[in-house]
Structures are given as C-alpha cells and as structure tokens.
CSV table of C-alpha atoms and ligand atoms in Angstrom, one decimal:
chain,number,residue,atom,x,y,z
A,1,MET,CA,44.3,134.9,14.4
A,2,ASP,CA,43.9,134.9,18.2
A,3,GLU,CA,41.1,132.4,17.9
A,4,ILE,CA,43.3,130.1,15.8
A,5,LEU,CA,46.1,130.6,18.2
A,6,GLN,CA,43.9,129.5,21.0
A,7,LYS,CA,42.6,126.5,19.1
A,8,VAL,CA,46.1,125.4,18.2
A,9,LYS,CA,47.2,125.7,21.8
A,10,GLU,CA,44.5,123.3,22.7
A,11,ILE,CA,45.6,120.5,20.4
A,12,ASP,CA,46.7,117.6,22.6
A,13,ILE,CA,50.4,118.0,22.9
A,14,ARG,CA,50.9,114.2,23.3
A,15,GLN,CA,49.1,113.6,20.0
A,16,VAL,CA,51.3,116.1,18.2
A,17,ALA,CA,54.4,114.4,19.8
A,18,ARG,CA,53.2,111.0,18.7
A,19,ASP,CA,52.4,112.3,15.2
A,20,LEU,CA,55.9,113.6,14.9
A,21,GLY,CA,57.0,110.1,15.6
A,22,PHE,CA,58.1,110.2,19.2
A,23,ASP,CA,57.5,107.4,21.6
A,24,VAL,CA,55.3,108.8,24.4
A,25,ILE,CA,55.5,106.5,27.3
A,26,GLN,CA,52.2,105.9,29.2
A,27,THR,CA,51.0,109.2,27.9
A,28,ARG,CA,53.3,111.0,30.3
A,29,ARG,CA,56.9,111.0,29.3
A,30,MET,CA,59.3,110.8,26.5
A,31,LEU,CA,63.1,111.0,25.8
A,32,CYS,CA,63.9,114.7,25.6
A,33,PRO,CA,64.8,115.8,22.0
A,34,PHE,CA,66.6,118.8,23.3
A,35,HIS,CA,69.3,117.3,25.4
A,36,ALA,CA,71.1,113.9,25.4
A,37,GLU,CA,69.7,111.4,27.9
A,38,ASP,CA,69.1,107.7,28.4
A,39,THR,CA,66.0,107.8,30.6
A,40,PRO,CA,63.0,110.0,29.7
A,41,SER,CA,62.7,113.1,31.7
A,42,LEU,CA,60.5,115.2,29.4
A,43,VAL,CA,57.0,115.2,31.1
A,44,PHE,CA,53.7,116.2,29.5
A,45,TYR,CA,51.1,118.1,31.3
A,46,PRO,CA,47.9,117.0,29.5
A,47,PRO,CA,45.2,119.5,28.5
A,48,PRO,CA,44.0,121.9,29.7
A,49,GLN,CA,47.5,122.9,30.7
A,50,ASN,CA,48.9,121.2,27.5
A,51,GLU,CA,52.6,121.9,28.1
A,52,PHE,CA,55.8,120.0,28.3
A,53,HIS,CA,58.7,120.3,30.8
A,54,CYS,CA,62.0,118.6,30.7
A,55,PHE,CA,63.4,117.9,34.2
A,56,GLY,CA,66.8,117.2,32.6
A,57,CYS,CA,67.5,120.4,30.7
A,58,GLY,CA,64.7,122.6,32.0
A,59,LYS,CA,63.2,123.3,28.6
A,60,ARG,CA,59.5,123.9,28.7
A,61,GLY,CA,56.7,125.2,26.5
A,62,ASP,CA,53.4,124.7,24.8
A,63,VAL,CA,52.5,122.6,21.8
A,64,ILE,CA,53.6,125.2,19.3
A,65,ASN,CA,57.0,125.6,21.0
A,66,LEU,CA,57.5,121.9,21.0
A,67,TYR,CA,56.6,121.6,17.3
A,68,ALA,CA,58.6,124.6,16.3
A,69,ASP,CA,61.7,123.6,18.2
A,70,VAL,CA,61.6,119.9,17.1
A,71,CYS,CA,61.1,120.9,13.4
A,72,GLN,CA,63.5,123.9,13.8
A,73,ILE,CA,61.1,126.4,12.3
A,74,ASP,CA,59.8,129.7,13.7
A,75,PHE,CA,56.7,130.1,15.8
A,76,LYS,CA,54.5,131.5,13.1
A,77,THR,CA,55.2,128.7,10.6
A,78,ALA,CA,54.7,126.2,13.4
A,79,LEU,CA,51.3,127.7,14.2
A,80,ASP,CA,50.2,127.7,10.6
A,81,GLU,CA,51.3,124.1,10.0
A,82,LEU,CA,49.6,122.9,13.1
A,83,ALA,CA,46.4,124.7,12.3
A,84,ILE,CA,46.3,123.3,8.7
A,85,LYS,CA,46.9,119.8,10.0
A,86,TYR,CA,44.6,119.8,13.1
A,87,ILE,CA,42.0,122.5,12.9
A,88,PRO,CA,39.1,121.6,10.6
A,89,TYR,CA,38.1,124.2,8.0
A,90,TYR,CA,41.2,126.3,8.7
A,91,GLU,CA,42.5,127.8,5.5
A,92,GLY,CA,46.1,128.7,6.0
A,93,TYR,CA,48.8,129.6,3.7
A,94,GLY,CA,49.8,126.2,2.5
A,95,SER,CA,48.8,122.6,2.2
A,96,ILE,CA,49.1,119.9,4.9
A,97,LYS,CA,52.8,119.1,5.4
A,98,THR,CA,53.7,115.9,6.9
A,99,ARG,CA,57.1,116.7,8.2
A,100,LYS,CA,59.6,113.9,7.9
A,101,ILE,CA,61.3,114.0,11.3
A,102,ASP,CA,64.2,111.7,11.7
A,103,ILE,CA,63.8,110.9,15.4
A,104,LYS,CA,67.1,109.1,15.5
A,105,SER,CA,69.0,112.0,14.3
A,106,ILE,CA,67.2,114.3,16.6
A,107,TYR,CA,68.3,112.2,19.6
A,108,THR,CA,71.9,112.3,18.5
A,109,ARG,CA,71.7,115.9,17.5
A,110,LYS,CA,74.4,117.7,19.5
A,111,PRO,CA,72.8,119.6,22.3
A,112,VAL,CA,73.0,123.3,21.7
A,113,GLN,CA,76.0,124.6,23.5
A,114,GLU,CA,74.5,126.9,26.0
A,115,LYS,CA,76.6,129.5,27.9
A,116,ARG,CA,77.5,127.6,31.0
A,117,PHE,CA,77.1,129.5,34.1
A,118,VAL,CA,80.0,129.4,36.5
A,119,PHE,CA,79.3,130.5,40.0
A,120,GLN,CA,82.2,132.7,41.3
A,121,THR,CA,83.2,132.9,45.0
A,122,LYS,CA,83.1,136.7,44.6
A,123,PHE,CA,79.4,136.5,44.2
A,124,SER,CA,79.1,135.1,47.7
A,125,GLU,CA,81.4,137.9,48.9
A,126,ILE,CA,79.1,140.5,47.4
A,127,TYR,CA,76.0,138.9,48.8
A,128,GLU,CA,77.5,138.5,52.3
A,129,ASP,CA,78.9,142.1,52.3
A,130,PHE,CA,75.4,143.3,51.2
A,131,GLN,CA,73.9,141.4,54.1
A,132,LYS,CA,76.4,142.8,56.6
A,133,PHE,CA,75.8,146.3,55.4
A,134,CYS,CA,72.1,146.0,55.7
A,135,LEU,CA,72.3,144.4,59.2
A,136,ASN,CA,74.5,147.2,60.4
A,137,LEU,CA,72.3,150.1,59.4
A,138,PRO,CA,70.1,151.6,62.1
A,139,ALA,CA,66.5,150.5,62.2
A,140,THR,CA,64.1,152.3,59.9
A,141,GLU,CA,60.4,152.4,59.5
A,142,SER,CA,60.5,149.8,56.7
A,143,ALA,CA,62.5,147.5,59.0
A,144,ARG,CA,59.9,147.8,61.7
A,145,LYS,CA,57.1,147.1,59.1
A,146,ALA,CA,59.0,144.1,57.8
A,147,ALA,CA,59.5,142.6,61.3
A,148,GLU,CA,55.9,143.1,62.1
A,149,TYR,CA,54.9,141.5,58.8
A,150,LEU,CA,57.1,138.5,59.5
A,151,ARG,CA,55.8,138.1,63.1
A,152,GLY,CA,52.3,138.1,61.6
A,153,ARG,CA,53.3,135.1,59.5
A,154,GLY,CA,54.7,133.3,62.5
A,155,ILE,CA,58.3,133.9,61.5
A,156,ASP,CA,59.7,134.8,64.9
A,157,ASP,CA,63.0,136.3,66.0
A,158,TRP,CA,64.6,132.9,66.5
A,159,THR,CA,63.7,131.9,63.0
A,160,ILE,CA,64.9,135.2,61.5
A,161,ARG,CA,68.2,134.8,63.3
A,162,HIS,CA,68.6,131.1,62.4
A,163,PHE,CA,68.0,131.6,58.7
A,164,LYS,CA,69.8,135.0,58.8
A,165,LEU,CA,66.9,136.9,57.1
A,166,PHE,CA,67.6,140.6,56.7
A,167,VAL,CA,65.9,143.8,55.6
A,168,LEU,CA,67.0,146.2,52.9
A,169,LYS,CA,66.4,149.1,55.2
A,170,ASN,CA,67.7,151.9,53.0
A,171,TYR,CA,67.7,151.2,49.3
A,172,GLY,CA,69.7,154.3,48.3
A,173,LEU,CA,72.5,153.8,50.8
A,174,ALA,CA,72.9,150.1,50.0
A,175,ASN,CA,72.9,150.8,46.3
A,176,ASP,CA,75.6,153.5,46.6
A,177,TYR,CA,77.7,151.3,48.9
A,178,LEU,CA,77.8,148.4,46.5
A,179,LYS,CA,78.4,150.6,43.4
A,180,GLU,CA,81.3,152.3,45.2
A,181,LYS,CA,82.9,149.1,46.4
A,182,TYR,CA,82.5,146.7,43.4
A,183,LYS,CA,82.8,146.8,39.7
A,184,THR,CA,79.5,147.2,37.9
A,185,GLU,CA,80.1,144.2,35.7
A,186,ASP,CA,80.7,142.0,38.8
A,187,LEU,CA,77.5,143.3,40.4
A,188,ILE,CA,75.5,142.6,37.2
A,189,ALA,CA,77.1,139.1,36.8
A,190,SER,CA,76.2,138.3,40.4
A,191,GLY,CA,72.5,139.1,39.7
A,192,ILE,CA,72.2,141.5,42.6
A,193,VAL,CA,71.8,144.5,40.4
A,194,ASN,CA,70.0,145.0,37.0
A,195,GLU,CA,71.5,146.0,33.7
A,196,ARG,CA,71.2,149.7,34.8
A,197,GLY,CA,73.3,148.9,37.8
A,198,ASN,CA,70.6,149.2,40.4
A,199,LEU,CA,69.7,146.7,43.2
A,200,VAL,CA,66.9,144.4,42.0
A,201,PHE,CA,65.1,144.4,45.4
A,202,PHE,CA,63.5,147.9,45.0
A,203,LYS,CA,60.1,146.6,46.0
A,204,HIS,CA,61.2,143.5,47.9
A,205,PRO,CA,63.1,144.6,51.0
A,206,ILE,CA,62.8,141.4,52.9
A,207,ILE,CA,65.8,139.3,51.8
A,208,ILE,CA,66.0,135.6,52.2
A,209,PRO,CA,69.6,134.3,51.8
A,210,TYR,CA,70.1,130.8,50.4
A,211,TYR,CA,73.2,129.1,52.0
A,212,GLN,CA,75.2,126.3,50.6
A,213,ASN,CA,78.3,125.1,52.4
A,214,ASP,CA,77.8,128.0,54.8
A,215,ARG,CA,78.2,130.6,52.1
A,216,ILE,CA,75.3,132.6,50.6
A,217,VAL,CA,74.8,131.5,47.0
A,218,TYR,CA,71.5,133.1,46.2
A,219,LEU,CA,69.2,135.9,47.4
A,220,GLN,CA,65.5,136.1,47.2
A,221,GLY,CA,63.5,139.3,47.9
A,222,ARG,CA,59.9,139.4,49.3
A,223,THR,CA,57.5,142.3,49.5
A,224,ILE,CA,56.3,143.5,52.9
A,225,GLY,CA,52.7,142.2,52.9
A,226,GLU,CA,50.8,141.7,49.7
A,227,PRO,CA,52.3,143.2,46.6
A,228,SER,CA,50.7,146.1,44.7
A,229,GLU,CA,49.2,145.5,41.3
A,230,GLY,CA,51.8,144.4,38.7
A,231,THR,CA,54.4,143.4,41.3
A,232,ASN,CA,55.3,139.8,42.2
A,233,LYS,CA,55.5,138.7,45.8
A,234,TYR,CA,59.0,137.5,45.3
A,235,GLN,CA,62.0,138.9,43.4
A,236,PHE,CA,64.4,136.2,42.2
A,237,MET,CA,67.8,137.0,40.7
A,238,THR,CA,67.9,136.5,37.0
A,239,GLY,CA,70.8,134.5,35.5
A,240,ILE,CA,71.8,132.9,38.8
A,241,PRO,CA,70.7,129.3,39.2
A,242,ARG,CA,68.8,128.8,42.4
A,243,THR,CA,69.7,126.1,44.8
A,244,ILE,CA,67.5,124.3,47.4
A,245,PHE,CA,66.7,126.5,50.4
A,246,ASN,CA,68.2,125.1,53.6
A,247,ILE,CA,70.2,122.6,51.7
A,248,ASP,CA,73.0,122.5,54.3
A,249,LEU,CA,70.5,120.7,56.6
A,250,LEU,CA,70.6,117.6,54.4
A,251,LYS,CA,74.3,117.1,55.1
A,252,LYS,CA,73.8,117.1,58.8
A,253,LEU,CA,70.9,114.6,58.9
A,254,PRO,CA,71.5,110.9,59.5
A,255,GLY,CA,70.3,108.4,56.9
A,256,ASN,CA,66.6,107.4,56.8
A,257,SER,CA,65.6,110.7,58.4
A,258,GLU,CA,62.3,112.2,57.2
A,259,VAL,CA,62.7,115.3,55.1
A,260,TYR,CA,59.9,117.6,54.1
A,261,VAL,CA,60.1,119.3,50.7
A,262,THR,CA,58.0,122.5,50.4
A,263,GLU,CA,57.5,125.1,47.8
A,264,GLY,CA,58.1,128.4,49.6
A,265,ALA,CA,61.0,129.4,51.9
A,266,PHE,CA,58.5,130.6,54.5
A,267,ASP,CA,56.8,127.1,54.5
A,268,CYS,CA,60.2,125.5,55.1
A,269,MET,CA,60.9,127.9,58.0
A,270,THR,CA,57.5,127.2,59.5
A,271,LEU,CA,58.1,123.4,59.5
A,272,PHE,CA,61.6,123.8,60.8
A,273,ARG,CA,60.3,125.9,63.7
A,274,GLN,CA,58.0,123.0,64.4
A,275,GLY,CA,61.0,120.8,64.8
A,276,LEU,CA,60.7,119.1,61.4
A,277,SER,CA,63.5,118.8,58.8
A,278,ALA,CA,62.5,120.8,55.8
A,279,VAL,CA,63.9,122.3,52.6
A,280,SER,CA,62.2,124.3,49.9
A,281,LEU,CA,62.4,124.5,46.2
A,282,GLY,CA,61.1,128.0,45.6
A,283,SER,CA,58.2,126.8,43.5
A,284,ALA,CA,56.3,123.6,42.5
A,285,LYS,CA,58.0,123.3,39.1
A,286,THR,CA,61.7,124.0,39.7
A,287,PHE,CA,63.0,120.6,40.7
A,288,LYS,CA,66.2,119.8,38.9
A,289,LYS,CA,67.5,116.3,38.1
A,290,GLU,CA,70.8,117.0,39.7
A,291,TRP,CA,69.1,117.5,43.0
A,292,VAL,CA,68.0,113.9,43.2
A,293,LYS,CA,71.3,112.9,44.8
A,294,TYR,CA,70.7,115.1,47.9
A,295,PHE,CA,67.6,113.0,48.8
A,296,LYS,CA,68.9,109.5,48.2
A,297,LYS,CA,69.2,108.5,51.8
A,298,PHE,CA,66.0,110.0,53.2
A,299,LYS,CA,62.4,109.4,53.4
A,300,VAL,CA,60.9,112.3,51.6
A,301,TRP,CA,57.5,114.0,52.3
A,302,ILE,CA,56.3,116.3,49.6
A,303,TRP,CA,54.2,119.1,51.0
A,304,PHE,CA,53.3,121.7,48.3
A,305,ASP,CA,50.7,124.4,48.1
A,306,ASN,CA,47.0,123.6,47.8
A,307,ASP,CA,46.6,124.8,44.2
A,308,ASP,CA,46.8,123.3,40.7
A,309,ALA,CA,50.5,124.0,40.3
A,310,GLY,CA,51.2,122.4,43.7
A,311,LYS,CA,49.1,119.3,43.0
A,312,LYS,CA,50.7,118.7,39.6
A,313,GLY,CA,54.1,119.5,40.9
A,314,THR,CA,53.6,116.9,43.7
A,315,ILE,CA,52.7,114.1,41.3
A,316,ASP,CA,55.7,114.9,39.0
A,317,LEU,CA,58.2,115.1,41.8
A,318,MET,CA,56.9,111.9,43.5
A,319,GLU,CA,57.3,110.1,40.2
A,320,GLU,CA,60.8,111.6,39.7
A,321,LEU,CA,62.0,110.6,43.1
A,322,TYR,CA,60.3,107.2,43.1
A,323,LEU,CA,61.9,106.3,39.8
A,324,ASN,CA,65.2,107.1,41.4
A,325,GLY,CA,64.6,104.6,44.2
A,326,ILE,CA,63.7,107.2,46.9
A,327,THR,CA,61.0,106.5,49.4
A,328,VAL,CA,58.5,109.3,48.9
A,329,ASP,CA,55.0,110.2,50.1
A,330,ARG,CA,52.9,113.3,50.3
A,331,LYS,CA,51.1,115.5,52.8
A,332,TYR,CA,47.8,117.2,52.2
A,333,LEU,CA,46.5,120.6,53.3
A,334,PRO,CA,42.9,120.9,54.3
A,335,ASP,CA,40.5,122.6,51.9
A,336,GLY,CA,40.7,126.4,52.0
A,337,ILE,CA,44.2,126.5,53.3
A,338,LYS,CA,46.6,127.7,50.7
A,339,ASP,CA,50.0,126.7,52.1
A,340,ILE,CA,51.9,125.3,55.1
A,341,ASN,CA,52.5,128.7,56.6
A,342,GLU,CA,48.8,129.5,56.7
A,343,PHE,CA,48.1,126.0,58.0
A,344,PHE,CA,50.2,126.5,61.1
A,345,GLN,CA,49.0,130.0,61.5
A,346,LYS,CA,45.4,128.9,61.7
A,347,LYS,CA,46.1,125.8,63.8
B,1,ZN,ZN1,65.7,118.0,28.1
C-alpha cells in the first residue's frame, strides 16, 4: 500500500486537475475551487513537490487531497480511484471511474462557512501583561544564556530594545501568574496556553512580539540555540492568525521607499539594524492575499532563505505582487549561506 501511495503522490497534480476539467493557466495556476474568487490564486508546485496552495483561502495539499476535496470523497477512496486511473497494472477495488465534475457548480458552490476568527483586544492585554511580567523578573541563568545566544547572532541590545524582545525567565512563575489573573478559556483562546492550560513556550523562552498599531497581536517563541531532537526552532501560537512582523514600519514609510521582505524575524531585525526597511513573513509560504495592500506604494525586494522552500516562495511571491501592480525584485544569497542573518554575521 505504501508503494502505491508513493506512486499516486507522484502523479502530476496539474494533469489530474486538467483531467478533472479545470482550466490550468500556463501550468501554474487556476481558479480556486474551495473559495469564491475572480482571479486565480491557486498555485501548483510541479513535481517533485507536486502540491497546490491557494493564496486566497490558504488551502493546500497534495494530489490526493485535491482530488478528494474536489470530488468530496474520503482520502482512501481518492487514493484508490487515482491508482486505478493512473498507475499501470494496479488492481484496485473497482473499475476506472471517470468522475463527472460539474466545474461550474463547483465554482458557485458556497464556500464552507469556517469559524471566523475574531481577534479580541483582551488578547493584546494578556500578551502585554505577560511581557511586562517577564521583563520585571530578576535575571536568571536562562536569561543570561538567551542574551548570549542573541548577541552571537548579531542581535544586539539596541535591537532587542527596539523590537521589545523578551525572555521567559521563569516558566513556572509566569504560568502561575497568568492562571491566577485570567480565565483559562481566555488564555486558551488567546493561544498563549495549550488545552491543558500551560504556556506554550516551554522550550522556547526567547519571545518575539509582533506589533500592529503599537499593540502586541502575536507572540512567537524561539529556542536558545539549536533545538534538541524533535523540537522545532520556533513555537508559533495555534489558532491565532499571524501578521507581518514589523508591519507598523510600513505605515511610517514614504511612498516609493524600498522595502525588504524576509522569511524570519531575525533576518528582518538584521536588515533593520543595517538601516534597511524590512518586514518578515515568518516563513516562505505564509503570504496572504490580504497583505498585498500593505505593499502597494513600495518597491519591494524579496530576500528569502537560500533553500528550496525559499526559492519557490520567492517566485510565487514575486508573481503575486507583480500581478497586483507592485514593483518587485529579488536579492540572492551567496552559495553556502543559509539566510540573511548568517550573511551579515559572516560579512
Ligand atoms: Zn482558495
């Protein structure tokens, strides 16, 4: 079964989309069947990645997900049907089905009413109170290690103060403080604690606050140094939509300014310290359509990481911004340098 799964995952996703009757434009894009739109924002990543991603509604997946969701069947059925249709000599449980998909009705299908997230001011209050509590605690060993680590990455005291980074110096105390002061349901809704009511930054004591209109609207945690096996470098908050890091800068800049768009927050801080106007998206694939408006009056430089995700993300974002009439170009990193932060460290 695993072998078949692998083979099916390799069937060119654009071919499957075409066979379903969709109009795939220049082998790259099509109108998204999962939300209502007039201009195509569903992008295909050709093999070997073989996935789709909609910049409009954020839906993404592989060829089996696409087929299953368009046909409204489960994953296993989709896998079997695709195997019967596309894999030679596969003997599945049925005969080849040519699904009659009414493309027109799919496009007018009411978008699934998803639970709309409403950001509440009290979330900002919780984040800011948490920040204040952490800053007021006396220095600890982990605070010293965090500062040392940040300095090692070229994030100096000025930068730390400017971006108001802070360290979760004492997990237990901060946890107790929040639990005592706020309702558990509010803490969970704000994304700062998990379902069990504990702070999500257990292994990620360096906290990067995201500000919008001078209020903290998101928190991102970072491990001190490289993470241990099975831990991610970053801890994001689940259920809370992330905004652009350093977004308030864009309001202050005059038109036609040059703006650098980076992946990681540390890359953004590094460029900012160099005197450049920079914002970061958190990753190479998280750009949202509703963010286009923030960049309308600028000349945008995209400067992502030097890996496959960064390179693909650069091309997609350039296309997205270009199609929206924004002047956009890209910067390159030299071979062997993984990101902007490292580039300026080694310079
Ligand atoms: Zn969509």
